[in-house]
Amino acid sequence: MKNYYSILGVTPDSSDAEIKSAYRRLARKFHPDVNPSGAERFKDISEAYETLSNPKKKLQYDTINGFFKSAKSEEKQHTSSNQAQAEYKKQSQQESKANFSKKVNDIFEEFSKPKAKKEKLTPKKGDDILEEISIPIKDSLKGCQRVVNVMHTTQCPRCKGRKFINGSVCSICNGSGEDSLHKKITVKIPKNVKNGTKLRIPGEGGAGVNGGKNGDLYIKIKIEPNSRINFEDNNVIYNVPITPFEAVLGGNILIPAFEGDLSLKIPSKTHSGQKFRLAGQGLKQNGKIGDMIVVVHIEIPYSLSDDEIRLYEKLKKLSAQNIRENLLNE
């Protein structure tokens, strides 16, 4: 059983005023709002005061636990009761005066504080947007146009980014504070553009904040791979097939190019992998013009007529040289 007298720091001879005074002093010290770690102690203090401040509960508690007051203390309690009441009244008046003075001081300090300066909103440029476009080599050399579908995110026109109107979620942006829309933009791609080139379109990026400028739209060009064409700086490397008879007999061949067919004269007995240069037929960039390097490859047509096959059979009989006999000596 808990000793309520010890908890409050009083004795069974203590008067009601002394018990109350002890409770008030301890309650101020261990109240959870003042002392978060004193919650358990405050609970015991409240429990003790609830019993000892109630005459019936106190009598029952004293009888069960053997606490009795002396005859002297009974007389003393009646005498001290009036004194305690006078002291309590005086203490309450002093606390009231102190609280009033504190409130006056708080009000004075609040008015004396310098007013906070209104925060200046700094204009901020909107975010840049990066999109990628894939184009074939032919379009990269000749130039072309493409339509790009760009998603723009702007401040909601109704709630102005606050997300709520009159306490309810904005019905336009559903509480996001932003409005998204798709915009189709026609992009002009210049001639001889290189793979990885970024084209800048001013003002077509994200919306600016606080009056700032819009961001920019950047279009990254990706040239679709082609098994027959590669680039080295401004030079175009063009792998061109030729037939066996063209390789043996030589002559002029026509090469499909981007500005029309180009004529190339190859000598007789041309080997697969030989290179021929067509000056000024490469890329035109930065004031420089590259060349086209034609690499010929002897290839058999996919379909041959019966007459062609018979001629190849005749050629086989006529051929006496083994072109693979010196492979290990090369």
Short mmCIF file of C-alpha atoms in Angstrom, two decimals:
data_model
loop_
_atom_site.label_atom_id
_atom_site.label_comp_id
_atom_site.label_asym_id
_atom_site.label_seq_id
_atom_site.Cartn_x
_atom_site.Cartn_y
_atom_site.Cartn_z
CA MET A 1 0.00 0.00 0.00
CA LYS A 2 1.38 3.45 -0.93
CA ASN A 3 2.19 5.89 1.88
CA TYR A 4 0.27 8.96 0.77
CA TYR A 5 1.72 11.07 3.59
CA SER A 6 5.29 10.34 2.45
CA ILE A 7 4.38 11.05 -1.17
CA LEU A 8 3.12 14.53 -0.25
CA GLY A 9 5.83 15.09 2.37
CA VAL A 10 3.35 15.61 5.22
CA THR A 11 2.35 13.73 8.43
CA PRO A 12 -0.97 12.47 9.75
CA ASP A 13 -0.93 15.52 12.04
CA SER A 14 -0.77 17.92 9.08
CA SER A 15 -3.76 20.18 8.57
CA ASP A 16 -5.91 20.28 5.46
CA ALA A 17 -4.24 23.55 4.46
CA GLU A 18 -0.76 22.01 4.83
CA ILE A 19 -1.77 19.00 2.75
CA LYS A 20 -3.21 21.26 0.07
CA SER A 21 -0.14 23.50 0.08
CA ALA A 22 2.15 20.48 -0.24
CA TYR A 23 0.08 19.15 -3.13
CA ARG A 24 0.17 22.48 -4.97
CA ARG A 25 3.94 22.77 -4.58
CA LEU A 26 4.61 19.23 -5.83
CA ALA A 27 2.03 19.44 -8.61
CA ARG A 28 3.73 22.53 -10.05
CA LYS A 29 7.09 20.75 -9.95
CA PHE A 30 6.09 17.41 -11.46
CA HIS A 31 3.25 18.35 -13.82
CA PRO A 32 3.92 16.67 -17.25
CA ASP A 33 3.64 20.03 -19.02
CA VAL A 34 6.55 21.32 -16.96
CA ASN A 35 8.46 18.09 -16.30
CA PRO A 36 7.81 15.40 -18.96
CA SER A 37 9.78 12.83 -16.95
CA GLY A 38 7.63 13.43 -13.85
CA ALA A 39 4.39 11.99 -15.21
CA GLU A 40 4.47 8.90 -12.96
CA ARG A 41 5.34 10.96 -9.90
CA PHE A 42 2.52 13.43 -10.68
CA LYS A 43 0.08 10.51 -10.87
CA ASP A 44 1.05 9.37 -7.36
CA ILE A 45 0.81 12.95 -6.01
CA SER A 46 -2.70 13.38 -7.45
CA GLU A 47 -3.79 10.01 -6.09
CA ALA A 48 -2.46 10.86 -2.61
CA TYR A 49 -4.13 14.29 -2.54
CA GLU A 50 -7.45 12.89 -3.79
CA THR A 51 -7.53 10.55 -0.75
CA LEU A 52 -6.13 12.85 1.92
CA SER A 53 -8.26 15.86 0.92
CA ASN A 54 -11.49 13.86 1.24
CA PRO A 55 -12.47 13.37 4.94
CA LYS A 56 -14.26 10.05 4.38
CA LYS A 57 -11.48 8.57 2.19
CA LYS A 58 -8.82 9.88 4.58
CA LEU A 59 -10.52 8.31 7.61
CA GLN A 60 -10.82 4.99 5.79
CA TYR A 61 -7.18 5.18 4.67
CA ASP A 62 -5.93 6.07 8.17
CA THR A 63 -8.00 3.29 9.82
CA ILE A 64 -6.79 0.58 7.41
CA ASN A 65 -3.12 1.64 7.61
CA GLY A 66 -3.01 2.59 11.34
CA PHE A 67 -2.46 6.34 11.02
CA PHE A 68 -3.86 8.35 13.99
CA LYS A 69 -3.62 12.00 15.06
CA SER A 70 -2.71 13.08 18.58
CA ALA A 71 -5.20 15.12 20.68
CA LYS A 72 -2.87 18.13 20.46
CA SER A 73 -2.85 18.02 16.71
CA GLU A 74 -6.68 18.05 16.61
CA GLU A 75 -6.68 21.39 18.46
CA LYS A 76 -3.78 22.67 16.41
CA GLN A 77 -5.61 21.82 13.18
CA HIS A 78 -8.60 24.04 14.09
CA THR A 79 -6.27 26.91 15.02
CA SER A 80 -4.03 26.59 11.96
CA SER A 81 -6.95 26.21 9.57
CA ASN A 82 -7.78 29.94 9.67
CA GLN A 83 -4.11 30.84 9.34
CA ALA A 84 -3.74 28.56 6.32
CA GLN A 85 -6.77 30.13 4.66
CA ALA A 86 -5.33 33.61 5.20
CA GLU A 87 -1.94 32.52 3.80
CA TYR A 88 -3.60 30.87 0.78
CA LYS A 89 -5.62 34.04 0.07
CA LYS A 90 -2.47 36.16 0.33
CA GLN A 91 -0.55 33.77 -1.97
CA SER A 92 -3.35 33.80 -4.55
CA GLN A 93 -3.39 37.60 -4.58
CA GLN A 94 0.40 37.69 -5.08
CA GLU A 95 0.15 35.17 -7.94
CA SER A 96 -2.65 37.16 -9.59
CA LYS A 97 -0.55 40.33 -9.45
CA ALA A 98 2.45 38.50 -10.89
CA ASN A 99 0.37 37.00 -13.74
CA PHE A 100 -1.12 40.41 -14.54
CA SER A 101 2.36 42.03 -14.66
CA LYS A 102 3.62 39.24 -16.93
CA LYS A 103 0.72 39.72 -19.38
CA VAL A 104 1.36 43.49 -19.49
CA ASN A 105 5.06 42.86 -20.18
CA ASP A 106 4.25 40.32 -22.92
CA ILE A 107 1.94 42.82 -24.65
CA PHE A 108 4.56 45.55 -24.43
CA GLU A 109 7.26 43.26 -25.87
CA GLU A 110 4.98 42.20 -28.75
CA PHE A 111 4.36 45.82 -29.77
CA SER A 112 8.04 46.68 -29.28
CA LYS A 113 9.24 43.97 -31.67
CA PRO A 114 10.32 45.27 -35.11
CA LYS A 115 7.86 44.27 -37.77
CA ALA A 116 9.10 41.45 -40.00
CA LYS A 117 9.94 42.58 -43.47
CA LYS A 118 7.72 41.22 -46.18
CA GLU A 119 9.54 38.47 -48.00
CA LYS A 120 10.55 39.53 -51.48
CA LEU A 121 9.61 36.97 -54.08
CA THR A 122 12.54 36.31 -56.39
CA PRO A 123 11.74 35.58 -60.05
CA LYS A 124 12.95 32.12 -61.04
CA LYS A 125 13.41 30.70 -64.52
CA GLY A 126 11.36 27.62 -65.35
CA ASP A 127 12.91 24.18 -65.78
CA ASP A 128 14.42 23.17 -69.12
CA ILE A 129 12.85 20.22 -70.95
CA LEU A 130 14.85 17.64 -72.92
CA GLU A 131 13.24 15.58 -75.67
CA GLU A 132 14.84 13.11 -78.11
CA ILE A 133 14.04 12.69 -81.81
CA SER A 134 15.18 9.78 -83.98
CA ILE A 135 15.67 10.50 -87.69
CA PRO A 136 17.11 8.44 -90.57
CA ILE A 137 20.50 9.37 -92.04
CA LYS A 138 18.90 10.71 -95.20
CA ASP A 139 16.92 13.30 -93.20
CA SER A 140 19.97 14.21 -91.12
CA LEU A 141 21.86 15.16 -94.30
CA LYS A 142 19.04 16.84 -96.22
CA GLY A 143 17.31 18.49 -93.25
CA CYS A 144 13.69 17.96 -92.23
CA GLN A 145 10.89 18.97 -89.87
CA ARG A 146 9.42 17.02 -86.99
CA VAL A 147 6.43 17.63 -84.68
CA VAL A 148 7.28 17.13 -81.00
CA ASN A 149 4.60 16.52 -78.37
CA VAL A 150 5.83 18.28 -75.21
CA MET A 151 4.10 18.13 -71.81
CA HIS A 152 4.13 21.50 -70.04
CA THR A 153 3.47 21.80 -66.28
CA THR A 154 2.20 25.21 -65.17
CA GLN A 155 0.64 26.73 -62.06
CA CYS A 156 -3.05 25.89 -61.71
CA PRO A 157 -4.98 28.88 -63.13
CA ARG A 158 -7.75 28.53 -60.56
CA CYS A 159 -6.08 27.97 -57.19
CA LYS A 160 -2.76 29.64 -58.19
CA GLY A 161 -0.79 26.74 -56.73
CA ARG A 162 -2.50 26.88 -53.30
CA LYS A 163 -4.18 23.47 -53.93
CA PHE A 164 -7.34 24.47 -51.97
CA ILE A 165 -10.23 26.89 -52.58
CA ASN A 166 -12.57 27.80 -49.69
CA GLY A 167 -11.29 24.84 -47.70
CA SER A 168 -11.97 22.32 -50.48
CA VAL A 169 -9.56 20.61 -52.86
CA CYS A 170 -9.28 22.53 -56.14
CA SER A 171 -11.51 20.85 -58.72
CA ILE A 172 -9.20 21.81 -61.60
CA CYS A 173 -5.88 20.38 -60.38
CA ASN A 174 -7.31 17.93 -57.78
CA GLY A 175 -5.04 19.34 -55.11
CA SER A 176 -1.74 19.16 -57.03
CA GLY A 177 -1.48 22.93 -57.53
CA GLU A 178 -0.33 22.33 -61.11
CA ASP A 179 -1.93 22.08 -64.51
CA SER A 180 -0.40 19.80 -67.18
CA LEU A 181 -1.02 20.20 -70.88
CA HIS A 182 0.43 18.76 -74.07
CA LYS A 183 1.71 21.12 -76.70
CA LYS A 184 2.70 20.21 -80.27
CA ILE A 185 5.78 22.06 -81.46
CA THR A 186 7.19 21.92 -84.99
CA VAL A 187 10.97 21.60 -84.94
CA LYS A 188 13.12 22.42 -87.97
CA ILE A 189 16.17 20.17 -88.18
CA PRO A 190 19.01 21.69 -90.24
CA LYS A 191 21.05 19.92 -92.91
CA ASN A 192 24.08 17.81 -92.02
CA VAL A 193 23.12 17.55 -88.37
CA LYS A 194 25.27 15.15 -86.35
CA ASN A 195 24.22 12.40 -83.98
CA GLY A 196 23.80 13.75 -80.44
CA THR A 197 23.32 17.38 -81.53
CA LYS A 198 21.05 19.41 -79.20
CA LEU A 199 18.76 22.03 -80.72
CA ARG A 200 17.58 24.79 -78.36
CA ILE A 201 14.09 26.26 -78.64
CA PRO A 202 13.85 29.26 -76.26
CA GLY A 203 10.86 29.69 -73.96
CA GLU A 204 9.24 26.32 -74.66
CA GLY A 205 10.30 24.71 -71.37
CA GLY A 206 8.66 24.81 -67.95
CA ALA A 207 6.81 27.93 -66.78
CA GLY A 208 8.75 30.53 -64.79
CA VAL A 209 7.99 31.24 -61.12
CA ASN A 210 7.23 34.67 -59.62
CA GLY A 211 7.39 36.33 -63.01
CA GLY A 212 10.57 34.54 -64.12
CA LYS A 213 11.21 33.51 -67.73
CA ASN A 214 10.09 30.16 -69.07
CA GLY A 215 12.69 27.44 -69.42
CA ASP A 216 13.97 26.23 -72.79
CA LEU A 217 13.20 23.12 -74.81
CA TYR A 218 16.19 21.07 -75.97
CA ILE A 219 15.81 18.56 -78.79
CA LYS A 220 18.50 15.86 -78.87
CA ILE A 221 18.99 14.36 -82.33
CA LYS A 222 19.50 10.63 -82.58
CA ILE A 223 20.44 9.36 -86.05
CA GLU A 224 19.08 5.90 -86.73
CA PRO A 225 21.84 3.39 -87.43
CA ASN A 226 22.47 2.31 -91.04
CA SER A 227 24.57 -0.77 -91.78
CA ARG A 228 26.09 0.83 -94.89
CA ILE A 229 26.80 4.39 -93.75
CA ASN A 230 29.04 5.74 -90.98
CA PHE A 231 30.65 9.08 -90.23
CA GLU A 232 34.19 10.19 -89.41
CA ASP A 233 34.11 13.90 -88.61
CA ASN A 234 32.76 15.47 -91.82
CA ASN A 235 33.53 12.43 -93.95
CA VAL A 236 30.85 9.94 -94.95
CA ILE A 237 31.92 6.28 -95.06
CA TYR A 238 29.68 4.54 -97.62
CA ASN A 239 29.80 0.74 -98.02
CA VAL A 240 28.66 0.04 -101.58
CA PRO A 241 28.01 -3.42 -103.12
CA ILE A 242 29.30 -4.30 -106.62
CA THR A 243 28.69 -7.43 -108.69
CA PRO A 244 31.48 -9.86 -109.60
CA PHE A 245 31.47 -8.78 -113.25
CA GLU A 246 31.70 -5.09 -112.24
CA ALA A 247 34.70 -5.95 -110.10
CA VAL A 248 36.39 -7.88 -112.90
CA LEU A 249 35.57 -5.66 -115.84
CA GLY A 250 35.47 -2.29 -114.10
CA GLY A 251 33.49 0.70 -115.40
CA ASN A 252 31.19 3.46 -114.13
CA ILE A 253 28.67 2.64 -111.43
CA LEU A 254 25.88 4.83 -110.03
CA ILE A 255 25.69 5.28 -106.25
CA PRO A 256 22.39 6.44 -104.67
CA ALA A 257 23.25 9.51 -102.60
CA PHE A 258 21.30 12.12 -100.65
CA GLU A 259 21.33 14.85 -103.27
CA GLY A 260 20.90 12.43 -106.22
CA ASP A 261 22.94 9.62 -107.80
CA LEU A 262 26.72 9.93 -107.89
CA SER A 263 28.88 8.38 -110.62
CA LEU A 264 32.01 6.44 -109.61
CA LYS A 265 34.52 4.91 -112.00
CA ILE A 266 36.09 1.72 -110.69
CA PRO A 267 39.04 0.04 -112.39
CA SER A 268 39.04 -3.53 -113.71
CA LYS A 269 40.06 -6.28 -111.32
CA THR A 270 38.79 -4.30 -108.31
CA HIS A 271 38.99 -6.21 -105.03
CA SER A 272 36.39 -6.24 -102.25
CA GLY A 273 37.24 -3.63 -99.60
CA GLN A 274 38.93 -1.17 -101.95
CA LYS A 275 38.28 2.49 -101.14
CA PHE A 276 37.51 5.37 -103.47
CA ARG A 277 37.25 9.04 -102.51
CA LEU A 278 34.59 11.43 -103.83
CA ALA A 279 35.82 14.87 -102.86
CA GLY A 280 33.33 17.38 -101.42
CA GLN A 281 30.48 14.88 -101.09
CA GLY A 282 30.60 14.61 -97.30
CA LEU A 283 29.08 16.73 -94.54
CA LYS A 284 29.17 20.52 -94.74
CA GLN A 285 29.69 21.92 -91.22
CA ASN A 286 31.59 24.77 -89.56
CA GLY A 287 32.79 26.07 -92.91
CA LYS A 288 34.34 22.72 -93.83
CA ILE A 289 33.24 20.18 -96.42
CA GLY A 290 34.04 16.51 -95.96
CA ASP A 291 34.48 13.75 -98.55
CA MET A 292 32.59 10.57 -99.26
CA ILE A 293 34.74 7.46 -98.86
CA VAL A 294 33.24 4.64 -100.93
CA VAL A 295 34.20 1.15 -99.78
CA VAL A 296 33.21 -1.46 -102.41
CA HIS A 297 32.13 -4.98 -101.48
CA ILE A 298 31.70 -7.75 -104.07
CA GLU A 299 28.28 -9.32 -103.50
CA ILE A 300 26.28 -11.96 -105.36
CA PRO A 301 22.75 -10.91 -106.36
CA TYR A 302 19.96 -12.66 -104.44
CA SER A 303 18.38 -14.03 -107.62
CA LEU A 304 20.27 -15.37 -110.65
CA SER A 305 18.84 -16.49 -113.97
CA ASP A 306 19.60 -19.90 -115.43
CA ASP A 307 21.85 -18.31 -118.05
CA GLU A 308 23.86 -16.54 -115.34
CA ILE A 309 24.31 -19.77 -113.45
CA ARG A 310 25.49 -21.57 -116.61
CA LEU A 311 28.03 -18.80 -117.20
CA TYR A 312 29.32 -19.19 -113.65
CA GLU A 313 29.66 -22.95 -114.28
CA LYS A 314 31.63 -22.24 -117.42
CA LEU A 315 33.81 -19.74 -115.53
CA LYS A 316 34.46 -22.39 -112.90
CA LYS A 317 35.79 -24.77 -115.54
CA LEU A 318 37.95 -22.05 -117.08
CA SER A 319 39.42 -20.86 -113.75
CA ALA A 320 42.76 -22.52 -113.04
CA GLN A 321 44.01 -20.43 -110.07
CA ASN A 322 43.51 -21.43 -106.43
CA ILE A 323 43.11 -18.08 -104.65
CA ARG A 324 43.43 -19.71 -101.18
CA GLU A 325 46.68 -21.61 -101.63
CA ASN A 326 48.92 -18.95 -100.00
CA LEU A 327 46.68 -17.94 -97.06
CA LEU A 328 49.16 -19.26 -94.45
CA ASN A 329 52.06 -17.41 -96.05
CA GLU A 330 50.41 -13.97 -96.10
#
